[in-house]
Amino acid sequence: MQESNAALDMINSVKQKRNDNFLSRLRAWFDDEKRLGYAMVAPALLLLILLVAYPFILSIWLSFTNTEIARADTGVFIGLENYFKLWGRTVFREKVIWNTILYTAGAVPIKLGLGMIMALLLNRPFPLRSLVRGLILIPWVLPTSLSMLVFLWLFEPTLSVLNYMLENGGFEAVQWLGPKNAIYSVMAVNIWRGTPFFAVVLLAALQGVPQDQLEAAEIDGANVFQRFFNITIPTIMPVIVVSTLFSIVRTFAEMEIVWVLTKGGPFNSTHMIGTYAYQQAIQNSGIGEGAAISLFFFPILALIVFFQLWYLQRND
Amino acid sequence: MKKLSRRNFLKFGGATLAGAAVGLTPLGHMAVMAQDGDLSLQTWGHFISSSNDLLTSLVNSWASSNGTSVDINYTGFGQLADTLSTAAATGAGPDLIMMLHARPHQFSEALLDVSDVVAEVGEANGGWYSIAEEACMVDGVWRAMPWFLAAHAMVYREDLFAEAGYDTFPDTWEGLLEAGTTLKDMGAPLGFSVGRADGDGNNFCYSLLWSFGGAVTDADDNIVLDSPETRAALEFVQQLYNDAMVDSVTTWDDGANNRAYLAGEVSCTNNASSVLWAGRRDGIEFMASTNHASYPSGPAGLVQFSQVHSIGVLNYTANPDAAKDLLRYINSPQVWQPMGLNTFAFNYPLFHNYEDDPAMPWNFDPALGAFRGLPETGHTLGYPGNPSAAASEVASSFVITDMFGSVCAGVASIDEAIETAIEQIQDIYSA
């Protein structure tokens, strides 16, 4: 009995030593900051590879193939044929591309402008400021499909609340989602949803603007516009650039608002890259073509990102 | 100790990732596949929600008496299409799924051959309507079990039509134009969606096109849209829009016509029985004078686009026999008797057995009588050509509704509308 206990103790002590050795070796290994750095970055890198790099590379590959869902005879490499086919298509060339550019070029500057105004107002002291700061985020945090139900009612062809008010005010009813107005209506909804993002990001940036500089400028006689354009804007410019960049990419890829409200209609007047890619890839099973639609503007977006980041680096 | 260079680190990361991907793939499949003997079914959440409860309880009792279980997931039509695409592409998802129109043709390679059980059910129930075969049989093989037709008819205000001098609903499109012109003058226009409404819009536009003798393709899938018949249909719809319809129909989605009718804004629209069902539920007064009539005839007769709903078994299922048993049960009298009654003629069986059944709503509710035997005049997408994936794509891309709508809205001439549609159709059919 005693012998066996002694043997057990010995085994445990060997195990303990091994563990201690392993831990101390691990500790020593991570003493090297470089290694520790790689280890810290590894989980994020793994996620990026899994969730960004892999789908991205796969979609590039798919865009060069004729892959269709549930068609065994597809999946063949066809080079740039999908891209040429898209360019030859009137709906894509004259509607989808134009609508996407109009939508992005129209909505992003307005969101930036309104977001800046909101941020400046929210940066000033007033009663219930914290509550208001929280409330303005509602459009941005609400699930889009849910908030779109409200807009469906606002723009409803027969029972629109907006038209009810217009008609009661002696005006004519408007076909909000009609061929002439639909693009502007969906753009307005995008502005409604996206402005709080700019407001919050810019508000955070405004709080980092050195007060002493602003006060000194005020003492030196600089008016409110001079202080804004010569101190505030240059200080928060990196944030403006990054948030605008983010918004351009997101707005370019818009899908939910347009699909819920118009499905790209009427007569393709609101079809955009996102809705058209969804229609072709998921509804019509053309995964290869859908990937090509999604990537069609990638070189241009990449250039925009490159120039904005280059601008930021230059100003550093 | 050997240093971990960036390159080595990336190699290590890549190997880990590859290992994880290889390991996760079967796990991913395992997570969504049903356990041995169990099934999952994804289907449309009926607008009469008690019908979902009824179906769940019937299927559960079937499952428990067969020593299995069925997980039923109710979703919208859009989600059904998305799930079907994803399931077919990844080989993982529900065992059975409901499909619309000619989807069994589009996804035939991902669907199990269910010919044996379909033949058995058809034989036991007085035979299938031909539209069931059109939608679900691909190259002689049944790729889905026909389930029901979302029967569409003209829903109209008898009181207003009588006031306009029409004691019965017009049986031709020309007659409807004439009545509609008077009704619009009375402030009670007609309303048929020529917008992006998958169900009601496609239903109206295809039915009008076909009953005027026009078609997207002929029986051999040659594109024949540019024809005198199509032009006649477009000229007609232009006049119908200008003289008899409410302006906003170019923007109507699938719910807009229901809302407009229930709000008393239009005197007639095309729909399934859901308008009457909702109106009675809400106690709307003019439901007492609301009736249904079959679609009007055109120069080529009464040819109607009809919405076939079917259930397919995905070929990755681990339980094909149990899945086929469930298909058989869903089309059995134990399910159809209560479901036919509860779904208020929205679910119309695709076999003949219940046509004269006095317990079915179309035989005892006078306002639903127009639905009786409706599948007889119906066709699915592609008619008179093949109900191919291309035919589905023409509809899901709204090529035909846009052609009609753009003429109504005046954004395109008849020539331009046909030319735009043909360019898209050629592109789709040549792929």
XYZ file of C-alpha atoms in Angstrom:
747
model
C 0.000 0.000 0.000
C 2.727 2.392 1.027
C 4.718 1.476 -2.062
C 1.871 2.233 -4.374
C 1.279 5.608 -2.687
C 4.897 6.496 -3.160
C 4.688 5.543 -6.807
C 1.582 7.734 -7.240
C 3.319 10.673 -5.572
C 6.249 10.199 -7.901
C 4.005 10.164 -10.975
C 2.191 13.294 -9.776
C 5.416 15.098 -9.106
C 6.704 14.203 -12.606
C 3.426 15.477 -14.105
C 3.669 18.665 -12.058
C 7.237 19.189 -13.243
C 6.214 18.616 -16.822
C 3.392 21.146 -16.474
C 5.698 23.637 -14.832
C 8.231 23.098 -17.586
C 5.606 23.533 -20.281
C 4.182 26.693 -18.710
C 7.595 28.198 -18.149
C 8.597 27.354 -21.720
C 5.367 28.927 -22.984
C 5.975 31.971 -20.837
C 9.508 32.279 -22.119
C 8.304 31.863 -25.697
C 5.788 34.669 -25.300
C 8.360 36.899 -23.635
C 9.346 37.766 -27.165
C 7.043 40.703 -27.967
C 6.989 39.831 -31.646
C 5.599 36.383 -30.944
C 3.093 37.727 -28.464
C 1.998 40.253 -31.080
C 1.384 37.550 -33.673
C -0.507 35.451 -31.132
C -2.726 38.393 -30.248
C -3.457 39.183 -33.886
C -4.064 35.546 -34.852
C -7.750 35.259 -33.798
C -8.680 38.451 -35.633
C -6.694 37.350 -38.670
C -8.399 33.973 -38.642
C -11.807 35.625 -38.539
C -10.855 37.987 -41.348
C -9.647 35.096 -43.471
C -12.768 33.066 -42.775
C -15.341 35.820 -43.098
C -13.758 38.274 -45.531
C -10.844 36.871 -47.516
C -12.320 33.464 -48.308
C -15.730 34.745 -49.498
C -14.017 37.529 -51.420
C -11.639 35.208 -53.253
C -14.456 32.741 -53.852
C -16.658 35.463 -55.325
C -13.836 36.579 -57.642
C -13.488 33.000 -58.826
C -17.259 32.586 -59.232
C -17.457 35.762 -61.292
C -15.166 34.107 -63.857
C -17.423 31.049 -64.103
C -20.908 30.317 -65.388
C -21.943 28.741 -62.055
C -25.671 28.284 -61.578
C -27.343 26.803 -58.530
C -28.431 23.183 -58.928
C -26.937 22.866 -62.427
C -24.237 20.235 -62.575
C -23.192 21.251 -66.098
C -22.162 24.746 -64.931
C -19.198 26.001 -62.916
C -16.979 26.251 -65.975
C -14.317 28.973 -66.229
C -15.462 31.545 -68.791
C -12.999 34.358 -68.141
C -14.493 37.840 -68.357
C -17.617 36.775 -70.203
C -19.953 37.617 -67.299
C -18.541 41.130 -67.182
C -18.855 41.665 -70.950
C -22.367 40.274 -70.890
C -23.343 42.686 -68.134
C -21.878 45.638 -69.981
C -23.829 44.660 -73.079
C -27.098 44.635 -71.145
C -29.118 47.866 -71.405
C -30.800 47.398 -68.023
C -27.436 47.091 -66.313
C -25.652 49.800 -68.275
C -28.386 52.420 -68.334
C -30.313 51.696 -65.149
C -28.338 49.729 -62.559
C -25.045 51.603 -62.908
C -26.649 55.016 -63.205
C -29.035 54.414 -60.277
C -26.219 53.191 -58.036
C -24.067 56.219 -58.786
C -26.972 58.657 -58.409
C -28.062 57.033 -55.158
C -24.581 57.101 -53.655
C -23.575 60.519 -54.945
C -26.883 61.971 -53.780
C -27.205 60.332 -50.384
C -23.660 60.369 -48.968
C -23.004 64.149 -49.096
C -26.448 64.865 -47.626
C -25.882 62.327 -44.846
C -22.482 63.876 -44.146
C -23.906 67.420 -44.105
C -26.891 66.572 -41.919
C -24.730 64.393 -39.682
C -22.302 67.278 -39.195
C -25.125 69.688 -38.293
C -26.566 67.170 -35.840
C -23.148 66.516 -34.306
C -22.493 70.245 -33.845
C -25.879 70.708 -32.184
C -25.448 67.674 -29.965
C -22.011 68.923 -28.951
C -23.570 71.977 -27.314
C -24.991 71.732 -23.820
C -28.791 71.552 -23.546
C -31.280 69.776 -21.273
C -31.656 66.003 -21.780
C -28.647 65.995 -24.094
C -27.656 62.411 -23.232
C -31.167 61.159 -23.929
C -31.306 62.928 -27.292
C -27.869 61.559 -28.210
C -29.215 58.081 -27.606
C -32.504 58.645 -29.420
C -30.946 59.879 -32.639
C -29.351 56.486 -33.083
C -32.730 54.766 -33.424
C -32.957 54.887 -37.240
C -29.491 53.384 -37.517
C -29.928 50.592 -34.980
C -33.475 49.542 -35.936
C -33.542 46.428 -38.130
C -33.926 47.782 -41.653
C -36.699 45.385 -42.623
C -38.714 46.580 -39.626
C -38.260 50.282 -40.241
C -39.059 49.756 -43.923
C -42.551 48.623 -42.972
C -43.136 52.131 -41.668
C -41.957 53.622 -44.940
C -44.105 51.179 -46.885
C -47.067 52.740 -45.124
C -45.803 56.278 -45.609
C -45.382 55.660 -49.338
C -48.434 53.394 -49.765
C -50.051 54.137 -53.145
C -53.624 54.352 -51.794
C -53.406 54.967 -48.056
C -50.196 57.015 -47.716
C -50.143 59.106 -44.557
C -48.031 61.689 -46.377
C -50.606 61.968 -49.141
C -53.364 62.258 -46.564
C -51.595 65.272 -45.101
C -50.857 66.761 -48.514
C -54.446 66.394 -49.664
C -55.759 67.886 -46.431
C -53.409 70.803 -46.982
C -54.873 71.378 -50.435
C -52.064 69.746 -52.392
C -52.154 66.870 -54.855
C -51.202 63.366 -53.778
C -47.763 62.169 -54.872
C -46.871 58.709 -56.177
C -43.884 58.358 -53.875
C -42.771 55.096 -55.416
C -43.848 56.009 -58.958
C -41.426 55.987 -61.900
C -40.352 59.614 -61.437
C -40.074 59.740 -57.649
C -39.061 56.260 -56.515
C -35.300 56.827 -56.698
C -35.574 60.001 -54.603
C -37.885 58.316 -52.092
C -35.510 55.413 -51.492
C -32.640 57.889 -51.320
C -34.511 59.855 -48.640
C -34.961 56.679 -46.623
C -31.262 55.899 -46.909
C -30.475 59.433 -45.685
C -32.880 58.951 -42.763
C -31.181 55.704 -41.797
C -27.569 56.746 -42.412
C -27.431 60.260 -40.957
C -27.240 59.110 -37.292
C -24.087 57.159 -38.120
C -22.344 60.326 -39.283
C -23.789 62.293 -36.359
C -22.427 59.922 -33.731
C -19.032 59.422 -35.315
C -18.541 63.143 -35.904
C -19.792 63.948 -32.415
C -17.107 61.693 -30.971
C -14.528 63.439 -33.162
C -15.750 66.911 -32.154
C -15.146 66.073 -28.520
C -11.491 65.618 -29.344
C -11.105 69.143 -30.805
C -8.829 71.088 -28.410
C -10.955 73.667 -26.601
C -7.953 75.877 -25.824
C -7.298 76.414 -29.539
C -10.935 77.322 -30.147
C -10.943 79.711 -27.197
C -7.659 81.290 -28.259
C -9.008 81.794 -31.782
C -12.170 83.333 -30.380
C -10.108 85.748 -28.247
C -8.098 86.617 -31.363
C -11.356 87.612 -33.047
C -12.039 84.563 -35.266
C -15.761 84.211 -35.963
C -17.688 80.952 -35.678
C -17.180 80.011 -39.358
C -13.445 80.769 -39.246
C -13.085 78.617 -36.136
C -15.113 75.821 -37.760
C -13.270 75.759 -41.076
C -9.761 76.493 -39.781
C -9.654 74.509 -36.529
C -12.554 72.053 -36.214
C -12.602 70.670 -39.756
C -8.824 70.116 -40.093
C -8.767 68.417 -36.690
C -11.578 65.979 -37.441
C -10.709 65.502 -41.131
C -9.375 61.938 -40.659
C -12.681 60.937 -39.081
C -14.651 62.624 -41.863
C -12.609 60.813 -44.489
C -12.932 57.390 -42.872
C -16.660 57.691 -42.113
C -17.372 58.979 -45.625
C -15.377 56.132 -47.075
C -17.339 53.648 -45.001
C -20.631 55.248 -46.002
C -19.760 55.262 -49.721
C -19.043 51.549 -49.650
C -22.208 50.757 -47.668
C -24.439 52.968 -49.788
C -23.010 51.540 -53.000
C -23.933 48.070 -51.818
C -27.466 49.031 -50.659
C -29.987 46.263 -50.991
C -32.525 46.023 -48.167
C -34.178 49.452 -48.418
C -34.652 49.232 -52.162
C -35.722 45.604 -52.245
C -38.347 46.019 -49.538
C -39.759 49.247 -50.956
C -39.607 48.745 -54.725
C -37.882 45.472 -55.681
C -35.882 47.617 -58.095
C -38.987 48.968 -59.826
C -40.912 50.546 -61.266
C -39.368 49.619 -64.619
C -35.895 49.179 -63.084
C -35.849 52.835 -62.033
C -34.423 51.878 -58.612
C -32.490 48.737 -59.514
C -28.980 48.953 -58.111
C -25.905 46.797 -57.837
C -27.139 45.163 -54.621
C -30.691 44.440 -55.760
C -29.631 43.325 -59.216
C -26.985 40.984 -57.799
C -29.557 39.495 -55.419
C -32.089 39.063 -58.196
C -29.660 37.378 -60.563
C -27.730 35.298 -58.024
C -30.396 34.137 -55.593
C -33.731 34.483 -57.341
C -32.512 33.428 -60.749
C -29.776 31.025 -59.553
C -26.990 32.750 -61.538
C -24.347 32.746 -58.820
C -21.509 33.428 -61.270
C -23.293 36.387 -62.826
C -24.360 37.670 -59.404
C -20.738 37.624 -58.259
C -19.712 39.583 -61.364
C -22.406 42.201 -60.658
C -21.203 42.574 -57.055
C -17.603 42.942 -58.168
C -18.253 45.158 -61.151
C -17.453 48.320 -59.224
C -14.784 46.801 -57.049
C -11.879 48.407 -58.947
C -13.479 51.848 -58.680
C -14.335 51.427 -55.000
C -10.819 50.140 -54.356
C -9.431 53.253 -56.044
C -11.617 55.517 -53.899
C -10.442 53.705 -50.769
C -6.841 53.878 -51.926
C -6.940 57.638 -52.571
C -8.711 58.409 -49.332
C -6.264 56.358 -47.303
C -3.358 57.877 -49.233
C -4.726 61.323 -48.448
C -4.942 60.428 -44.768
C -1.396 59.094 -44.683
C -0.055 62.138 -46.504
C -1.637 64.427 -43.948
C -0.238 62.434 -41.063
C 14.402 28.821 -30.491
C 13.327 29.155 -34.081
C 11.803 32.532 -34.845
C 8.263 32.673 -36.191
C 8.559 34.786 -39.310
C 5.570 36.521 -40.879
C 5.663 33.991 -43.695
C 5.709 31.080 -41.279
C 2.960 32.636 -39.268
C 0.780 32.944 -42.370
C 1.615 29.356 -43.328
C 0.630 28.233 -39.853
C -2.569 30.300 -40.003
C -3.430 28.941 -43.444
C -2.902 25.346 -42.335
C -5.044 25.909 -39.251
C -7.739 27.514 -41.385
C -7.686 24.683 -43.915
C -7.887 22.137 -41.116
C -10.746 24.017 -39.526
C -12.573 24.267 -42.847
C -12.154 20.561 -43.554
C -13.254 19.692 -40.053
C -16.154 22.107 -40.005
C -17.726 21.072 -43.303
C -19.152 17.758 -42.108
C -20.030 19.337 -38.797
C -21.943 22.035 -40.642
C -23.924 19.421 -42.512
C -24.601 17.526 -39.327
C -25.937 20.633 -37.671
C -28.689 21.190 -40.235
C -29.498 17.638 -41.237
C -32.371 16.025 -39.449
C -31.583 13.201 -37.087
C -32.185 9.696 -38.299
C -35.905 9.337 -38.987
C -36.747 13.007 -38.376
C -37.733 15.557 -41.007
C -37.773 19.300 -41.468
C -40.233 21.129 -43.693
C -40.068 24.774 -44.709
C -43.296 26.186 -46.001
C -45.183 29.412 -46.485
C -46.789 30.950 -43.404
C -50.453 31.115 -44.421
C -52.205 34.467 -44.055
C -54.918 32.548 -42.180
C -52.659 31.775 -39.251
C -55.014 29.135 -37.825
C -54.206 27.108 -40.952
C -50.572 26.955 -39.863
C -51.620 25.721 -36.424
C -53.899 23.185 -38.035
C -51.197 21.888 -40.374
C -48.700 21.670 -37.520
C -51.080 19.714 -35.355
C -52.040 17.326 -38.181
C -48.437 16.699 -39.172
C -47.374 16.253 -35.548
C -50.043 13.654 -34.951
C -48.957 11.845 -38.138
C -45.333 12.034 -36.999
C -46.012 10.688 -33.530
C -48.039 7.772 -34.865
C -45.142 7.002 -37.230
C -42.453 7.257 -34.566
C -40.830 10.321 -36.112
C -40.901 14.088 -35.734
C -41.298 16.920 -38.224
C -39.921 20.379 -37.630
C -42.073 22.820 -39.623
C -40.681 26.266 -40.329
C -43.175 28.837 -41.659
C -41.723 31.733 -43.653
C -42.632 34.290 -46.309
C -42.432 33.580 -50.039
C -39.193 35.537 -50.416
C -37.506 33.535 -47.676
C -38.674 30.297 -49.306
C -36.935 31.206 -52.553
C -33.760 32.194 -50.705
C -33.712 28.994 -48.659
C -34.286 26.862 -51.733
C -31.362 28.496 -53.540
C -29.084 28.161 -50.531
C -30.115 24.565 -49.871
C -29.556 23.600 -53.500
C -26.172 25.336 -53.589
C -24.823 24.044 -50.281
C -26.528 20.663 -49.945
C -27.781 21.552 -46.486
C -31.111 22.820 -45.213
C -34.651 21.521 -44.834
C -35.578 18.042 -46.066
C -38.737 19.299 -47.734
C -39.579 22.746 -49.045
C -42.580 24.421 -50.611
C -42.047 25.848 -54.096
C -43.965 28.219 -56.338
C -44.746 28.075 -60.047
C -42.150 26.264 -62.149
C -39.412 26.161 -59.486
C -39.224 22.344 -59.683
C -37.848 22.866 -63.211
C -35.311 25.431 -62.043
C -34.045 23.216 -59.207
C -34.706 19.784 -60.701
C -31.150 18.562 -60.126
C -31.427 19.245 -56.409
C -34.787 17.503 -56.022
C -35.600 13.878 -55.431
C -37.636 11.907 -57.962
C -41.045 11.562 -56.270
C -42.876 10.097 -59.288
C -44.010 6.975 -57.433
C -45.796 8.789 -54.639
C -47.225 11.500 -56.941
C -48.690 8.858 -59.251
C -50.215 7.057 -56.279
C -51.780 10.228 -54.834
C -53.105 11.339 -58.220
C -54.703 7.973 -58.874
C -56.386 7.917 -55.482
C -57.837 11.395 -55.941
C -59.413 11.479 -59.371
C -56.287 12.463 -61.297
C -54.200 15.636 -61.476
C -55.160 18.802 -63.330
C -52.785 19.271 -66.243
C -51.290 22.409 -64.667
C -49.857 20.220 -61.875
C -47.895 18.276 -64.457
C -46.786 21.483 -66.206
C -45.298 22.827 -62.998
C -43.876 19.721 -61.332
C -42.923 17.203 -64.001
C -39.471 17.646 -65.524
C -38.501 15.434 -68.473
C -41.070 12.832 -67.476
C -40.035 12.798 -63.803
C -42.106 14.340 -61.000
C -39.671 16.531 -59.077
C -42.239 17.780 -56.571
C -45.602 16.840 -55.137
C -48.282 19.274 -56.389
C -49.950 20.701 -53.293
C -52.428 23.452 -54.062
C -53.325 26.269 -56.400
C -53.610 29.769 -54.940
C -56.796 30.218 -56.914
C -57.099 33.709 -58.422
C -60.292 35.330 -59.590
C -61.802 38.754 -60.093
C -63.020 40.122 -56.765
C -65.616 42.846 -57.292
C -68.361 44.967 -55.757
C -71.712 43.669 -56.971
C -73.469 46.801 -55.675
C -71.257 49.190 -57.663
C -71.339 47.076 -60.816
C -75.151 46.965 -60.550
C -75.210 50.736 -60.126
C -73.144 51.006 -63.304
C -75.714 48.835 -65.082
C -74.002 45.440 -64.838
C -75.961 42.794 -63.004
C -73.396 40.139 -63.831
C -69.631 40.427 -64.089
C -68.460 40.966 -67.691
C -67.094 37.786 -69.207
C -64.752 39.471 -71.697
C -61.909 41.973 -71.240
C -63.673 44.354 -73.614
C -66.782 44.090 -71.489
C -64.754 44.819 -68.367
C -63.223 47.886 -70.031
C -66.686 49.159 -70.836
C -67.943 48.564 -67.282
C -64.723 49.954 -65.791
C -65.034 53.181 -67.784
C -68.453 53.798 -66.270
C -67.226 52.790 -62.824
C -64.243 55.133 -63.003
C -66.593 57.976 -63.928
C -68.591 57.040 -60.835
C -65.426 57.329 -58.716
C -64.993 53.569 -58.341
C -62.171 52.588 -60.730
C -60.750 49.128 -61.294
C -57.280 48.227 -60.016
C -54.962 45.547 -61.415
C -51.289 45.631 -60.508
C -48.887 46.297 -63.365
C -46.070 46.842 -60.859
C -43.540 44.536 -59.221
C -46.071 42.249 -57.563
C -44.841 38.662 -57.905
C -48.294 37.168 -57.506
C -51.000 39.641 -58.491
C -48.944 41.586 -61.044
C -47.662 38.554 -62.916
C -51.092 36.975 -62.656
C -52.837 39.900 -64.318
C -50.219 40.586 -66.972
C -49.591 37.003 -68.093
C -53.330 36.215 -68.095
C -54.044 39.266 -70.230
C -51.188 38.490 -72.615
C -52.207 34.847 -73.055
C -55.919 35.510 -73.403
C -55.132 37.949 -76.225
C -53.143 35.176 -77.906
C -49.729 36.633 -77.108
C -46.901 34.704 -75.464
C -43.257 35.037 -74.507
C -42.294 31.889 -76.411
C -44.002 29.331 -78.611
C -44.195 25.620 -77.827
C -40.590 25.164 -79.033
C -39.292 28.022 -76.865
C -38.756 30.384 -79.796
C -39.247 33.967 -78.642
C -42.497 35.214 -80.153
C -43.337 38.163 -77.931
C -43.307 40.700 -80.752
C -46.640 39.770 -82.304
C -49.899 41.483 -83.282
C -51.521 39.690 -80.322
C -49.032 41.181 -77.829
C -49.566 44.621 -79.368
C -53.313 44.197 -79.052
C -52.913 43.267 -75.367
C -50.714 46.318 -74.786
C -53.097 48.647 -76.611
C -55.892 47.216 -74.506
C -54.083 47.676 -71.193
C -53.203 51.240 -72.158
C -56.877 52.003 -72.683
C -57.892 50.088 -69.561
C -55.375 52.086 -67.521
C -56.421 55.444 -68.935
C -60.174 54.923 -68.899
C -60.912 52.480 -66.114
C -58.069 52.017 -63.637
C -56.700 53.876 -60.646
C -53.408 55.669 -61.481
C -51.193 54.104 -58.844
C -51.333 50.510 -60.176
C -47.883 50.894 -61.732
C -46.427 50.921 -58.203
C -48.617 48.275 -56.601
C -47.021 45.416 -54.709
C -48.852 42.214 -53.785
C -50.636 43.788 -50.829
C -51.606 47.083 -52.456
C -54.660 45.777 -54.309
C -55.995 44.147 -51.123
C -55.604 47.409 -49.227
C -57.139 49.492 -52.008
C -60.165 47.208 -52.296
C -60.712 46.979 -48.539
C -60.412 50.762 -48.276
C -63.185 51.087 -50.860
C -60.880 52.800 -53.368
C -61.474 50.327 -56.197
C -64.517 48.373 -57.293
C -62.641 45.358 -58.670
C -59.232 43.743 -58.551
C -57.673 40.344 -59.213
C -56.892 38.294 -56.162
C -57.217 35.063 -54.276
C -59.857 34.797 -51.567
C -57.777 36.761 -49.063
C -59.571 40.071 -49.717
C -62.956 38.609 -48.842
C -61.519 36.718 -45.883
C -59.892 39.852 -44.407
C -62.961 41.998 -45.123
C -65.306 39.580 -43.378
C -62.904 39.233 -40.471
C -62.837 43.009 -40.061
C -66.588 43.343 -40.487
C -66.359 45.624 -43.525
C -69.890 46.414 -44.595
C -69.533 46.062 -48.354
C -68.266 42.489 -48.041
C -71.921 41.461 -48.217
C -71.921 42.712 -51.808
C -68.446 41.406 -52.655
C -68.300 38.477 -55.017
C -65.781 36.634 -57.171
C -65.911 35.943 -60.893
C -63.584 34.066 -63.180
C -61.100 36.079 -65.245
C -62.612 37.543 -68.420
C -61.904 35.963 -71.784
C -59.898 37.601 -74.519
C -59.781 36.972 -78.253
C -57.947 33.685 -77.495
C -60.422 32.622 -74.834
C -59.963 32.312 -71.092
C -56.335 31.485 -70.385
C -55.168 32.227 -66.889
C -51.780 32.306 -65.235
C -52.156 30.193 -62.095
C -49.955 29.861 -59.076
C -49.062 26.244 -58.374
C -47.627 25.457 -54.952
C -45.727 22.203 -54.609
C -43.457 20.474 -52.110
C -40.104 19.088 -53.138
C -37.759 16.762 -51.283
C -34.150 17.926 -51.396
C -31.973 15.086 -52.600
C -29.547 15.373 -49.689
C -32.200 14.242 -47.221
C -31.181 11.395 -44.962
C -34.779 10.201 -44.808
C -36.204 9.971 -48.334
C -38.818 7.349 -47.467
C -40.172 9.280 -44.498
C -40.210 12.430 -46.651
C -42.277 10.680 -49.328
C -44.639 9.365 -46.660
C -45.128 12.906 -45.441
C -45.893 14.086 -49.001
C -48.498 11.356 -49.269
C -50.033 12.368 -45.951
C -50.188 16.085 -46.782
C -52.347 15.278 -49.810
C -54.518 12.779 -47.912
C -58.201 13.349 -47.012
C -57.204 13.596 -43.326
C -55.376 16.827 -44.189
C -57.402 18.139 -47.137
C -60.819 17.916 -45.468
C -59.966 20.300 -42.604
C -57.392 22.374 -44.545
C -59.649 22.887 -47.564
C -62.314 24.251 -45.268
C -59.989 26.335 -43.136
C -58.061 27.983 -45.963
C -61.201 29.604 -47.428
C -60.648 28.438 -51.021
C -57.150 29.946 -51.107
C -55.707 26.411 -51.109
C -57.394 24.697 -54.030
C -56.383 21.046 -54.524
C -54.625 20.159 -57.757
C -56.499 16.899 -58.184
C -60.157 16.578 -59.127
C -61.581 14.826 -56.069
C -62.818 17.862 -54.191
C -64.387 19.737 -57.083
C -67.900 18.598 -56.133
C -67.320 17.990 -52.436
C -70.140 19.838 -50.636
C -67.921 20.388 -47.604
C -65.517 22.575 -49.601
C -65.997 26.369 -49.474
C -66.413 26.770 -53.266
C -69.488 24.537 -53.064
C -71.293 26.128 -50.129
C -70.210 29.788 -49.977
C -71.825 31.651 -52.931
C -69.086 34.311 -52.874
C -66.445 31.634 -53.456
C -68.223 29.648 -56.155
C -66.037 31.171 -58.894
C -63.048 29.237 -57.591
C -64.586 25.852 -58.367
C -62.593 24.004 -61.040
C -60.297 26.982 -61.559
C -57.123 24.950 -62.218
C -58.750 23.761 -65.459
C -58.092 27.052 -67.270
C -54.722 27.698 -65.675
C -51.179 27.516 -66.958
C -47.852 28.097 -65.324
C -44.894 30.221 -66.423
C -43.515 29.450 -69.849
C -46.859 28.574 -71.445
C -47.177 27.555 -74.243
C -43.460 26.747 -74.175
C -41.540 24.911 -71.494
C -41.828 25.940 -67.842
C -38.049 26.211 -67.799
C -35.714 28.069 -65.467
C -35.577 30.790 -68.143
C -39.373 31.149 -68.032
C -39.168 31.587 -64.251
C -36.406 34.143 -64.650
C -38.485 36.230 -67.062
C -41.190 36.440 -64.384
C -38.941 36.972 -61.372
C -37.133 39.749 -63.278
C -40.557 41.372 -63.865
C -39.968 41.606 -67.615
C -43.644 41.187 -68.531
C -45.109 43.320 -65.729
C -42.621 46.062 -66.620
C -43.636 45.818 -70.275
C -47.296 46.364 -69.391
C -46.559 48.881 -66.637
C -44.258 51.071 -68.715
C -46.923 51.379 -71.408
C -49.553 52.276 -68.793
C -47.319 54.860 -67.114
C -46.434 56.351 -70.478
C -42.700 55.945 -69.956
C -42.450 53.748 -73.071
C -44.321 53.382 -76.313
C -45.653 49.956 -77.248
C -42.703 49.436 -79.605
C -40.174 50.487 -76.981
C -41.771 48.319 -74.292
C -41.696 45.238 -76.518
C -38.138 45.953 -77.630
C -36.936 46.331 -74.018
C -38.677 43.123 -72.984
C -37.328 41.144 -75.927
C -33.770 42.247 -75.253
C -34.051 40.882 -71.714
C -35.830 37.703 -72.778
C -33.218 36.942 -75.454
C -30.502 37.450 -72.894
C -32.227 35.118 -70.424
C -33.032 32.398 -72.952
C -29.570 32.482 -74.522
C -27.764 31.868 -71.201
